[in-house]
Short mmCIF file of C-alpha atoms and ligand atoms in Angstrom, two decimals:
data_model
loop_
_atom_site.label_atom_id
_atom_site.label_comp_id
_atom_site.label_asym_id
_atom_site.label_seq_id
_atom_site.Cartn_x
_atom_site.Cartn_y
_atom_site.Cartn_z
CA UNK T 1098 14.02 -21.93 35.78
CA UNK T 1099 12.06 -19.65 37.69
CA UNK T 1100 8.66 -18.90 36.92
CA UNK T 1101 8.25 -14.53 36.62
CA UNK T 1102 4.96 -13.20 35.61
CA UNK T 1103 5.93 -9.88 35.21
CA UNK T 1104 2.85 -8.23 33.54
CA UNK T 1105 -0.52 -9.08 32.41
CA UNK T 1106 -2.28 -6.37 29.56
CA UNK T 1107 -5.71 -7.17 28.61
CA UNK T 1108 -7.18 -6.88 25.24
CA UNK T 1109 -10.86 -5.46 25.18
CA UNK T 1110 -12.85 -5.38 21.87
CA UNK T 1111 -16.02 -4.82 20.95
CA UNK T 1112 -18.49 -7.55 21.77
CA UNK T 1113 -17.27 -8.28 24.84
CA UNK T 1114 -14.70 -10.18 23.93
CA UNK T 1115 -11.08 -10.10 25.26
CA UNK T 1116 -8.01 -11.56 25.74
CA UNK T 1117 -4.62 -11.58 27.58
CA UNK T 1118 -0.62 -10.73 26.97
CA UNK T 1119 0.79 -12.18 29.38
CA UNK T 1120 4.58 -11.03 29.68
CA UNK T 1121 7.55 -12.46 32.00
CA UNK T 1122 10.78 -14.37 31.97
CA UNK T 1123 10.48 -18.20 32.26
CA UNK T 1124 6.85 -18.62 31.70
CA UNK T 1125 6.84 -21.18 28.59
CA UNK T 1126 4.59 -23.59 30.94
CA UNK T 1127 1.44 -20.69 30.27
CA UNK T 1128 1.44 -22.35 26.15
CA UNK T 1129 0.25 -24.93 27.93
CA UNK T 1130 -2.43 -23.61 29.99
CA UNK T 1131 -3.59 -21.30 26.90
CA UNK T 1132 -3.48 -23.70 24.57
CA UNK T 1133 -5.82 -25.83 27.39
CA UNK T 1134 -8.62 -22.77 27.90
CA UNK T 1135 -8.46 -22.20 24.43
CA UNK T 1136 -9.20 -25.74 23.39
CA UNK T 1137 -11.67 -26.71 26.43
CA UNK T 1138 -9.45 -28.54 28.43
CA UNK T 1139 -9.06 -31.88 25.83
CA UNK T 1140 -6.86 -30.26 23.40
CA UNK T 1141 -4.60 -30.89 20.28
CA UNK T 1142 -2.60 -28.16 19.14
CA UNK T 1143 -0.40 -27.52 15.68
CA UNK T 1144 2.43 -25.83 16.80
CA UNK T 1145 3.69 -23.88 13.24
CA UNK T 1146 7.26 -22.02 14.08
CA UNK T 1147 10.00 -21.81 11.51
CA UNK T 1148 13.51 -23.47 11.01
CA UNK T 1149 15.56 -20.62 12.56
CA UNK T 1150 13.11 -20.39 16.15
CA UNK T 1151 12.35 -24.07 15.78
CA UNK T 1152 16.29 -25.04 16.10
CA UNK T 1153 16.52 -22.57 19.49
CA UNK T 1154 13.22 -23.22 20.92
CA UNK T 1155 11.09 -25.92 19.07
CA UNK T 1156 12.48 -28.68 21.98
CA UNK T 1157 11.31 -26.91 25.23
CA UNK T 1158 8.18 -25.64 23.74
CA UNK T 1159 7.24 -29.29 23.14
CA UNK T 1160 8.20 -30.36 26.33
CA UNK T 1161 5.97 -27.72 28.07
CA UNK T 1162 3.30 -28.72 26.08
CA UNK T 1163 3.86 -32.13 26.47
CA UNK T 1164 3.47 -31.39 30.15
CA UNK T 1165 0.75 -29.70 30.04
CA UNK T 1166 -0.99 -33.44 28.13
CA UNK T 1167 -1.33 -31.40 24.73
CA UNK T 1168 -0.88 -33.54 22.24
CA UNK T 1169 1.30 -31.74 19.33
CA UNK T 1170 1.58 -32.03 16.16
CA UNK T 1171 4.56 -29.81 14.22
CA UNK T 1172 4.79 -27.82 11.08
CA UNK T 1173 8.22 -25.95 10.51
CA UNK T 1174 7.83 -23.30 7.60
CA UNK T 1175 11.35 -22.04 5.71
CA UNK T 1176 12.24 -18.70 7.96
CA UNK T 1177 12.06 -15.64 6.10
CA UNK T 1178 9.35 -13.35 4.56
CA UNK T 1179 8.81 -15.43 1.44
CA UNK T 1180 6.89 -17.96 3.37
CA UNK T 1181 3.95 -16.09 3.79
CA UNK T 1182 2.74 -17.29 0.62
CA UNK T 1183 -0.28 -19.56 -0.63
CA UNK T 1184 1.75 -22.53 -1.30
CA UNK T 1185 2.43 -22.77 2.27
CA UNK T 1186 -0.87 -21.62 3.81
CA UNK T 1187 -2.44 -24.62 1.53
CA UNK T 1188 0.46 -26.53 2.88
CA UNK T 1189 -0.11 -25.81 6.41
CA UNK T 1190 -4.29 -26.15 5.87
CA UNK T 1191 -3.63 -29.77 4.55
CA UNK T 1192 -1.35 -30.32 8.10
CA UNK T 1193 -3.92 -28.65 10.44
CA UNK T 1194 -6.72 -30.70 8.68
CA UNK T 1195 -4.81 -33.99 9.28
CA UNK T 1196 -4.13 -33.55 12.88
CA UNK T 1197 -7.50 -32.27 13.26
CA UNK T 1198 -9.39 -34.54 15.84
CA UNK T 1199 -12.84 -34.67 17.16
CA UNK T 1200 -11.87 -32.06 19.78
CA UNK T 1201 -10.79 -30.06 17.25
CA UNK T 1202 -7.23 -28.26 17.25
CA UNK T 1203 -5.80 -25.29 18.37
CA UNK T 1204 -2.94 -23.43 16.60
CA UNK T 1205 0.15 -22.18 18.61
CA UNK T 1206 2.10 -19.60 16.15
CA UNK T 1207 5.99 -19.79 17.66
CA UNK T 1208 8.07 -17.05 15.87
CA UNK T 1209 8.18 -13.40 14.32
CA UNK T 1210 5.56 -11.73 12.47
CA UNK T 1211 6.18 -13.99 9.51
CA UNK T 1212 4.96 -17.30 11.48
CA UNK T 1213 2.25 -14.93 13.04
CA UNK T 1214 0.61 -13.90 10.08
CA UNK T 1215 1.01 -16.93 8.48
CA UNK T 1216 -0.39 -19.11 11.28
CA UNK T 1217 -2.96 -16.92 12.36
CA UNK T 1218 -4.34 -16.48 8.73
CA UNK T 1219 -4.44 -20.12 8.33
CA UNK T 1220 -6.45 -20.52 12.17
CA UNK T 1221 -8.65 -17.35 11.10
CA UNK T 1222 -9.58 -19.31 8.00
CA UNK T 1223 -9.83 -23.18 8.62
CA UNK T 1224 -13.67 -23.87 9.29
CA UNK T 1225 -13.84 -20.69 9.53
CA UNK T 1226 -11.67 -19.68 12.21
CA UNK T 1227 -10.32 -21.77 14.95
CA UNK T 1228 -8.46 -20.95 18.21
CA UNK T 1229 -4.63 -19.80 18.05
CA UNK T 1230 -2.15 -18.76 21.12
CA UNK T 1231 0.30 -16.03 19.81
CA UNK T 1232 3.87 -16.81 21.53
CA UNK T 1233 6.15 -14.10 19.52
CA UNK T 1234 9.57 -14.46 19.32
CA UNK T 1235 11.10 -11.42 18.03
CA UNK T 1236 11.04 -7.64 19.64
CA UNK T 1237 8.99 -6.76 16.40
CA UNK T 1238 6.19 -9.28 17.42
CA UNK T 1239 6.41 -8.62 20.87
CA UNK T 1240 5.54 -4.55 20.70
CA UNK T 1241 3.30 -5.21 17.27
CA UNK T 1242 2.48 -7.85 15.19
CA UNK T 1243 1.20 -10.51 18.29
CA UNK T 1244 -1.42 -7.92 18.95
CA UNK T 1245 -4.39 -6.68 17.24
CA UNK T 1246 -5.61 -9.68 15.10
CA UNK T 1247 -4.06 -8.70 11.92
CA UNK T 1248 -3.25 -11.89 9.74
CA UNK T 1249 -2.28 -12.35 6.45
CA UNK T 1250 0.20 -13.64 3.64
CA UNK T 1251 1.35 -11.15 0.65
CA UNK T 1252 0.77 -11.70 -3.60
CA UNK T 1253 3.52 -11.48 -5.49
CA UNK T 1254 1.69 -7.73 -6.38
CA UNK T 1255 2.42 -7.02 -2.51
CA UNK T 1256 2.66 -7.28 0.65
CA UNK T 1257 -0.58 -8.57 3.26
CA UNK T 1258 -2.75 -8.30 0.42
CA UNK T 1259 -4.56 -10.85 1.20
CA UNK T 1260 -5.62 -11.27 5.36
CA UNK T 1261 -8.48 -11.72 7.72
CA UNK T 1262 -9.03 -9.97 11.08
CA UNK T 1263 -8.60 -13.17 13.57
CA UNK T 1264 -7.80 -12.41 17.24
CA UNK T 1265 -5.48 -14.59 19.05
CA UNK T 1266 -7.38 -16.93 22.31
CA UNK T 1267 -3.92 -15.45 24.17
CA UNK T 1268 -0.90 -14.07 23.68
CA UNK T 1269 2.65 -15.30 25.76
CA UNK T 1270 5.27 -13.15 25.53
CA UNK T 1271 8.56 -14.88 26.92
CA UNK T 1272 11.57 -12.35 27.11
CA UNK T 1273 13.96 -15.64 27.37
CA UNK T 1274 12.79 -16.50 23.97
CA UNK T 1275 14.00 -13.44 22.58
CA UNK T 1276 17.32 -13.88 23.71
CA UNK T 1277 19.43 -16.07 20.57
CA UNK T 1278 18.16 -12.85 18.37
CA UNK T 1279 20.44 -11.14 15.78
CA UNK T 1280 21.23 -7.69 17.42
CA UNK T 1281 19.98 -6.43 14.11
CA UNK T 1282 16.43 -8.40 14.21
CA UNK T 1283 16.30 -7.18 17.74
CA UNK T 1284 16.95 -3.10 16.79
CA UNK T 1285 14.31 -2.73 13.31
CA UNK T 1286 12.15 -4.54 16.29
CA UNK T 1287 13.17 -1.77 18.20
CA UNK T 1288 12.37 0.68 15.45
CA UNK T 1289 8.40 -0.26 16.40
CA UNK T 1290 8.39 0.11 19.78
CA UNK T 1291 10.10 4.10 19.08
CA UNK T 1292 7.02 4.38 16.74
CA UNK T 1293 4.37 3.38 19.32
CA UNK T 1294 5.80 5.94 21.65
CA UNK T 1295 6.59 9.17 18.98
CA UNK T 1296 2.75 8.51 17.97
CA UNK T 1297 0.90 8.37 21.28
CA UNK T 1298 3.17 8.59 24.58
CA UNK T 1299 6.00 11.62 24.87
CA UNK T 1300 6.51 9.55 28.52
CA UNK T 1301 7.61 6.11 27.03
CA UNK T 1302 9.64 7.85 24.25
CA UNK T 1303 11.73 9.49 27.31
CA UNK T 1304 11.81 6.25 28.72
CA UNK T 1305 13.58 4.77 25.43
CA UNK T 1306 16.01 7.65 25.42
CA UNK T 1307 17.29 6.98 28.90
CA UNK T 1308 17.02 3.22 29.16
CA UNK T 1309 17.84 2.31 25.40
CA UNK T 1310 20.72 -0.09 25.99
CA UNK T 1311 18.91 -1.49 29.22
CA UNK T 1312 16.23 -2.51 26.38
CA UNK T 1313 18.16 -3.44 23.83
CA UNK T 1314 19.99 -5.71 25.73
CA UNK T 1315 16.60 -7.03 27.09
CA UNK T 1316 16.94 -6.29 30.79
CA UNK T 1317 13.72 -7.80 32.05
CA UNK T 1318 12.89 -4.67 34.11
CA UNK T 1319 13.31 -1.95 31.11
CA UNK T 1320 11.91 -4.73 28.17
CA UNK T 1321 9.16 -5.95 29.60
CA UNK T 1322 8.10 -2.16 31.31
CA UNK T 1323 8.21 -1.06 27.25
CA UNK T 1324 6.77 -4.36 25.86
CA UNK T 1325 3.40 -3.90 28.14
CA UNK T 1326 3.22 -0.27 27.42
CA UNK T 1327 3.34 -0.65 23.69
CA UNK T 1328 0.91 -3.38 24.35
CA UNK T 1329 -1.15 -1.59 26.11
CA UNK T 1330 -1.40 1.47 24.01
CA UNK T 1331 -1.96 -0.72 20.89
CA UNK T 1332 -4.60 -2.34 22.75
CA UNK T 1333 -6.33 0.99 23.51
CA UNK T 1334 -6.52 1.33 19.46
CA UNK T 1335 -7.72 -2.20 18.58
CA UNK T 1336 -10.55 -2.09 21.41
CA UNK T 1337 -11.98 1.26 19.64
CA UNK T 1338 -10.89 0.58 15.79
CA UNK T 1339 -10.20 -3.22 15.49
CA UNK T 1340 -11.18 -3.13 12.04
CA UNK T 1341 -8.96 -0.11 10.78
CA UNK T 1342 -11.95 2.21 9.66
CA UNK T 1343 -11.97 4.94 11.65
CA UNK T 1344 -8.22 6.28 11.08
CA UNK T 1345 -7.24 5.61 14.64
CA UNK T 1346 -5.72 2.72 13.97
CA UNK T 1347 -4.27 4.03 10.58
CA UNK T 1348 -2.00 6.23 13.34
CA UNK T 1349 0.27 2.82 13.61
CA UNK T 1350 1.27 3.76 9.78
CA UNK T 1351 3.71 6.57 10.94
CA UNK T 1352 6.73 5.95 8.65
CA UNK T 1353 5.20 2.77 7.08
CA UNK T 1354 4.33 4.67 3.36
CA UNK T 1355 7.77 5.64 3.08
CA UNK T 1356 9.19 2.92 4.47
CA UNK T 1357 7.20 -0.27 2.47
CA UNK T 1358 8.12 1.75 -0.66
CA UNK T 1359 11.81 1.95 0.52
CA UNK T 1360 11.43 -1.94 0.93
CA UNK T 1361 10.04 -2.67 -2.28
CA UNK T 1362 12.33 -0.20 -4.11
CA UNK T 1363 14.64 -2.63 -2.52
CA UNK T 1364 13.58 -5.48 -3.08
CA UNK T 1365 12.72 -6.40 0.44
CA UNK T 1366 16.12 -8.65 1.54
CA UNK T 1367 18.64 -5.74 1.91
CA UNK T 1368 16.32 -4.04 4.52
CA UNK T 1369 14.59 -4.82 7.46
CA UNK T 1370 11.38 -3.49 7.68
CA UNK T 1371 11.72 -1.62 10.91
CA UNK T 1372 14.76 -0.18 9.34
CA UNK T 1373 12.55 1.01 6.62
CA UNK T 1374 10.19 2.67 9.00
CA UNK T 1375 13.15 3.99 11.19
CA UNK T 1376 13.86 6.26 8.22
CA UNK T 1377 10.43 6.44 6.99
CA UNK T 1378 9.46 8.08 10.31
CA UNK T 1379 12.20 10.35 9.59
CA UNK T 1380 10.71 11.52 6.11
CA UNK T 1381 7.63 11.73 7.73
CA UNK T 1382 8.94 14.15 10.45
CA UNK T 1383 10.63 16.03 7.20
CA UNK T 1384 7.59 16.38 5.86
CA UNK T 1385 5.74 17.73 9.39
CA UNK T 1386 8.08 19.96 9.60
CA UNK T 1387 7.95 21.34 6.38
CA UNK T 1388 4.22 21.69 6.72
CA UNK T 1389 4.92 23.67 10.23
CA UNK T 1390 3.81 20.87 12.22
CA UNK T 1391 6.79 20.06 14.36
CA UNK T 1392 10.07 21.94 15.00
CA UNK T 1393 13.48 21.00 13.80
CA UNK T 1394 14.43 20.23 16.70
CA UNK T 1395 12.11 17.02 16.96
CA UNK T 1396 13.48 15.92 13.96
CA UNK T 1397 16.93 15.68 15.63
CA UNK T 1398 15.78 14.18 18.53
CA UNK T 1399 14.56 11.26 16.47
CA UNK T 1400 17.72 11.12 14.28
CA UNK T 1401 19.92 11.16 17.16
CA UNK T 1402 17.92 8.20 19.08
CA UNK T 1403 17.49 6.13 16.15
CA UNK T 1404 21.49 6.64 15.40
CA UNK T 1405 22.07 5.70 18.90
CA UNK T 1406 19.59 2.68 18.43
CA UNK T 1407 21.93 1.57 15.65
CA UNK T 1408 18.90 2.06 13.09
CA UNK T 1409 19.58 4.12 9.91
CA UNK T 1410 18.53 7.46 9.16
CA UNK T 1411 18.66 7.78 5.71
CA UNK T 1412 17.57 5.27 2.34
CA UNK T 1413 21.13 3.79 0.36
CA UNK T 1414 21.17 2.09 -2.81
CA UNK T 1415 17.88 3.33 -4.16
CA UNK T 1416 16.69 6.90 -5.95
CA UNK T 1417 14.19 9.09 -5.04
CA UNK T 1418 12.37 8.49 -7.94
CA UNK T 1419 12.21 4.83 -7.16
CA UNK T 1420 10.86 5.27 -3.88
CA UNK T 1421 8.14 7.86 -4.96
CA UNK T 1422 6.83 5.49 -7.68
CA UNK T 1423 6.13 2.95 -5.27
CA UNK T 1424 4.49 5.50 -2.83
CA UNK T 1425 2.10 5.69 -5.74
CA UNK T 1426 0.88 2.52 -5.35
CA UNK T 1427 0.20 2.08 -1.72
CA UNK T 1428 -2.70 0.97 -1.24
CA UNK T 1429 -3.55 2.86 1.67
CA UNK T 1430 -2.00 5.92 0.39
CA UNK T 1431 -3.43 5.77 -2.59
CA UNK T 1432 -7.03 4.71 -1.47
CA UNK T 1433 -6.97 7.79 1.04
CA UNK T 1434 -5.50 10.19 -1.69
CA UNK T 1435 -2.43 10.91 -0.93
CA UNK T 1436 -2.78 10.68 2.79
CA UNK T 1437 -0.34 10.05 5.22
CA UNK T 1438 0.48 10.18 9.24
CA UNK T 1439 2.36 13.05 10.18
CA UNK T 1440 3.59 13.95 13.90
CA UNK T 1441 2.51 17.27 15.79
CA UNK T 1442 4.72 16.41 18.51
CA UNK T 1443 6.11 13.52 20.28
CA UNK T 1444 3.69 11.00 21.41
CA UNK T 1445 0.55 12.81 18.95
CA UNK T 1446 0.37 11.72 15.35
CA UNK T 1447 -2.55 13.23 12.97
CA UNK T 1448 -3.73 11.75 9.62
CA UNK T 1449 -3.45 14.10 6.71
CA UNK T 1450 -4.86 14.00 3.65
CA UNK T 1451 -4.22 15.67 -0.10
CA UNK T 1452 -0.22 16.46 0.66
CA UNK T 1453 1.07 17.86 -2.47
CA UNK T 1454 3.55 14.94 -4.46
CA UNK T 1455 5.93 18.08 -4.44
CA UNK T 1456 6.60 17.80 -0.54
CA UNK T 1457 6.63 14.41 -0.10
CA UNK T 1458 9.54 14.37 -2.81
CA UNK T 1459 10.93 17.05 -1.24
CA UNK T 1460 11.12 15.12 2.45
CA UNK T 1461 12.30 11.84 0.84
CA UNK T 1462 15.02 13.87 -0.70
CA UNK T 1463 16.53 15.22 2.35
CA UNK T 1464 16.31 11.29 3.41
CA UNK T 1465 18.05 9.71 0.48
CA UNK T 1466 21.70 9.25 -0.10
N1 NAD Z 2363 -0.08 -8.45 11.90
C1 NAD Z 2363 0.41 -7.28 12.19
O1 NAD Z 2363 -0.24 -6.45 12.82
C2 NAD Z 2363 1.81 -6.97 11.77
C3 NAD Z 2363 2.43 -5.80 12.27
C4 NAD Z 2363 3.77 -5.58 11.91
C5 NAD Z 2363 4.44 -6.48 11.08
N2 NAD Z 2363 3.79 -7.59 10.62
C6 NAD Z 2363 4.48 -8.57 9.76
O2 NAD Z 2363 5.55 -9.13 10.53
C7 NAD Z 2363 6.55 -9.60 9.64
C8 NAD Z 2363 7.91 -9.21 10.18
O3 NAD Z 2363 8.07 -9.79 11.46
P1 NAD Z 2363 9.52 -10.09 12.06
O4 NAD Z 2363 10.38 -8.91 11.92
O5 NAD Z 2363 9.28 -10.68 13.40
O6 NAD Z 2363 10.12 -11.15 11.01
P2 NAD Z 2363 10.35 -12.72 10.99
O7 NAD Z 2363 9.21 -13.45 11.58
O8 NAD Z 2363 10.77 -13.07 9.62
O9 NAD Z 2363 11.61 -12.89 11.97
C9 NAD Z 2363 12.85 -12.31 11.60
C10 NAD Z 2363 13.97 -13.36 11.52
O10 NAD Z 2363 14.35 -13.71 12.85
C11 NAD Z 2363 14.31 -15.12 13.02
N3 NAD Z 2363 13.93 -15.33 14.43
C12 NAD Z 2363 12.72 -15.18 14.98
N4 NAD Z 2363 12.78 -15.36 16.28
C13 NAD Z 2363 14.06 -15.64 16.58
C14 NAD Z 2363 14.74 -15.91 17.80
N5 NAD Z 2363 14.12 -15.88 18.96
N6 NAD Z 2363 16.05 -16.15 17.73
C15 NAD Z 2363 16.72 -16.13 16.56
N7 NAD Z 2363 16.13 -15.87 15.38
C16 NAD Z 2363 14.80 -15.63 15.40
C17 NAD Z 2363 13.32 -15.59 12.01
O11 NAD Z 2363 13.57 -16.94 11.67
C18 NAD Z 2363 13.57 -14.66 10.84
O12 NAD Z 2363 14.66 -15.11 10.08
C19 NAD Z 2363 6.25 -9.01 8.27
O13 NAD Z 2363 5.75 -10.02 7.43
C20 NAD Z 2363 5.15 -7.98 8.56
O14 NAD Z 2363 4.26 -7.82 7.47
C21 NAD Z 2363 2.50 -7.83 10.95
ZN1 ZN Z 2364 5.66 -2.18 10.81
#
């Protein structure tokens, strides 16, 4: 297999410190020089993945590793959201503490957002934070959840409630990985990468509308080209609000109030979550428009891509009412009183704050059948 660096994004934060994506076809052998920088050349890694990207990749990423004189130790979590629970992170503690050596370990998190989280919570938290190489698996991880440093594991109250900022030593993005994906995994991936662009770059949004089955069929060219820019633009907002304070990085929320109280209206299995932000970007463009924000003609544009994308464009099987209740209890809606990101055109998002309950029923409605 041939070796195809295709593009390199670095992360800059405050402090001076940084870090790399590193994105290409064929380039599983770089787990093995990350996971060597990161652990000072003598090191032991705990390579956490779960069953469904273990059976398809769990093999050749021990073999690189193996390779690269890493001496590996496995943990294989149950795939699904549900594992990103305490039972496991104790469980996965316990197994990082045993193959914990004098060198000390690093943590290589193989899978989706679920194995991300999970993982990098755990590395953020033993002794108080240890080394971990982010080597995402799905689309969604790729364009969001490998980058930034956000870690955590839900309560049965909710989702990521409790998490630690913990920035990964580097982050290797292998399209070949993504390959064995369910086309529907791959498209509420996809549903992430449309936010990135309708919140901060009108360019790469015209990009997805012409070269959207080029990406979704992960051409190397057209994925990686969007992969880096997402990267890169979500980089731009960790560097100058890693910590979420300042309402930059609050901006990546576009559709997500709607859409986490679509999925726990739910009950979080018979919707993907970029499925619930595909149409909770819509309400959220309902609700711009209403406030004179945005024409009605954006709103199309968005419906049509999204349709075209294969996402949905409206909530089934759950009221209004249902949604709205759980709106209520968002914690970040709720903590910034009933405030919300709305779009003011493609590629700019604003946060707005004290939005009348009236409106936002009135937006879900025209997005619930
Ligand atoms: N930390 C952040 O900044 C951040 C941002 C967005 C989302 N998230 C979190 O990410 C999670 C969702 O991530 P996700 O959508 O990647 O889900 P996921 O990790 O559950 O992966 C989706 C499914 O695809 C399977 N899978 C993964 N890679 C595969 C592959 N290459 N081939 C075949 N099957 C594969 C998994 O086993 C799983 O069943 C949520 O828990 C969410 O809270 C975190
Ligand atoms: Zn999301």
């Amino acid at each position: 297999m041939t070796t195809n660096i295709l593009h390199t994004v670095p992360v800059k934060l405050p402090g001076g410190r940084s870090y790399e994506i590193i994105i290409g076809t064929g380039i599983l052998n770089e787990i093995g020089r990350a996971v060597q920088d990161a652990g000072g050349g003598t090191a032991r890694a705990v390579l956490i993945t779960d069953t469904a990207v273990d059976a398809r990749h769990g093999d050749a990423v021990r073999a690189v590793l193996k390779k690269s004189r890493v001496d590996t130790h496995t943990i294989v979590i149950p795939a699904g959201e549900r594992s990103k629970n305490f039972k496991q992170y104790e469980k996965l503690l316990i197994d990082i503490n045993a193959a914990d050596g004098l060198h000390g370990v690093v943590v290589v998190a193989l899978g989706g957002g679920v194995v991300g989280d999970l993982a990098g919570f755990a590395a953020a938290t033993y002794k108080r934070g240890i080394p971990f190489v982010q080597v995402p698996t799905t689309l969604l991880a790729c364009v969001d959840s490998s980058v930034g440093g956000k870690t955590a594991i839900d309560l049965p109250a909710g989702k990521n409630l409790v998490g630690a900022f913990h920035q990964p030593a580097r982050v290797v993005m292998d399209l070949d990985l993504l390959r064995p994906l369910p086309p529907r995994e791959l498209r509420a991936g996809y549903a992430e990468a449309a936010k990135t662009a309708l919140i901060f770059d009108e360019k790469l949004f015209k990009y997805l509308e012409a070269n959207l089955d080029a990406v979704l069929s992960l051409e190397p060219g057209a994925a990686a080209q969007v992969i880096r820019r997402c990267c890169e633009l979500k980089a731009a907002v960790v560097s100058r609000d890693e910590r979420d304070v300042s309402g930059l990085r609050a901006l990546l929320n576009f559709g997500h109030t709607f859409g986490h109280a679509a999925e726990a209206a739910l009950g979080f299995r018979r919707i993907r979550h970029g499925e619930a932000v595909a149409v909770g970007m819509l309400c959220a463009a309902e609700l711009s428009r209403a406030r004179g924000l945005i024409s009605k003609d954006i709103v199309s544009r968005m419906e049509i891509h999204f349709a075209a994308a294969g996402l949905p464009t409206a909530f089934k099987g759950c009221s209004v009412d249902d949604i709205f209740s759980h709106i209520k209890y968002d914690k970040k809606f709720a903590a910034g009183k009933t405030r919300l990101v709305l779009l003011e055109k493609i590629g700019r998002a604003t946060l707005v704050s004290g939005i009348p309950e009236k409106q936002i029923k009135s937006a879900l409605e025209m997005r619930v059948v």
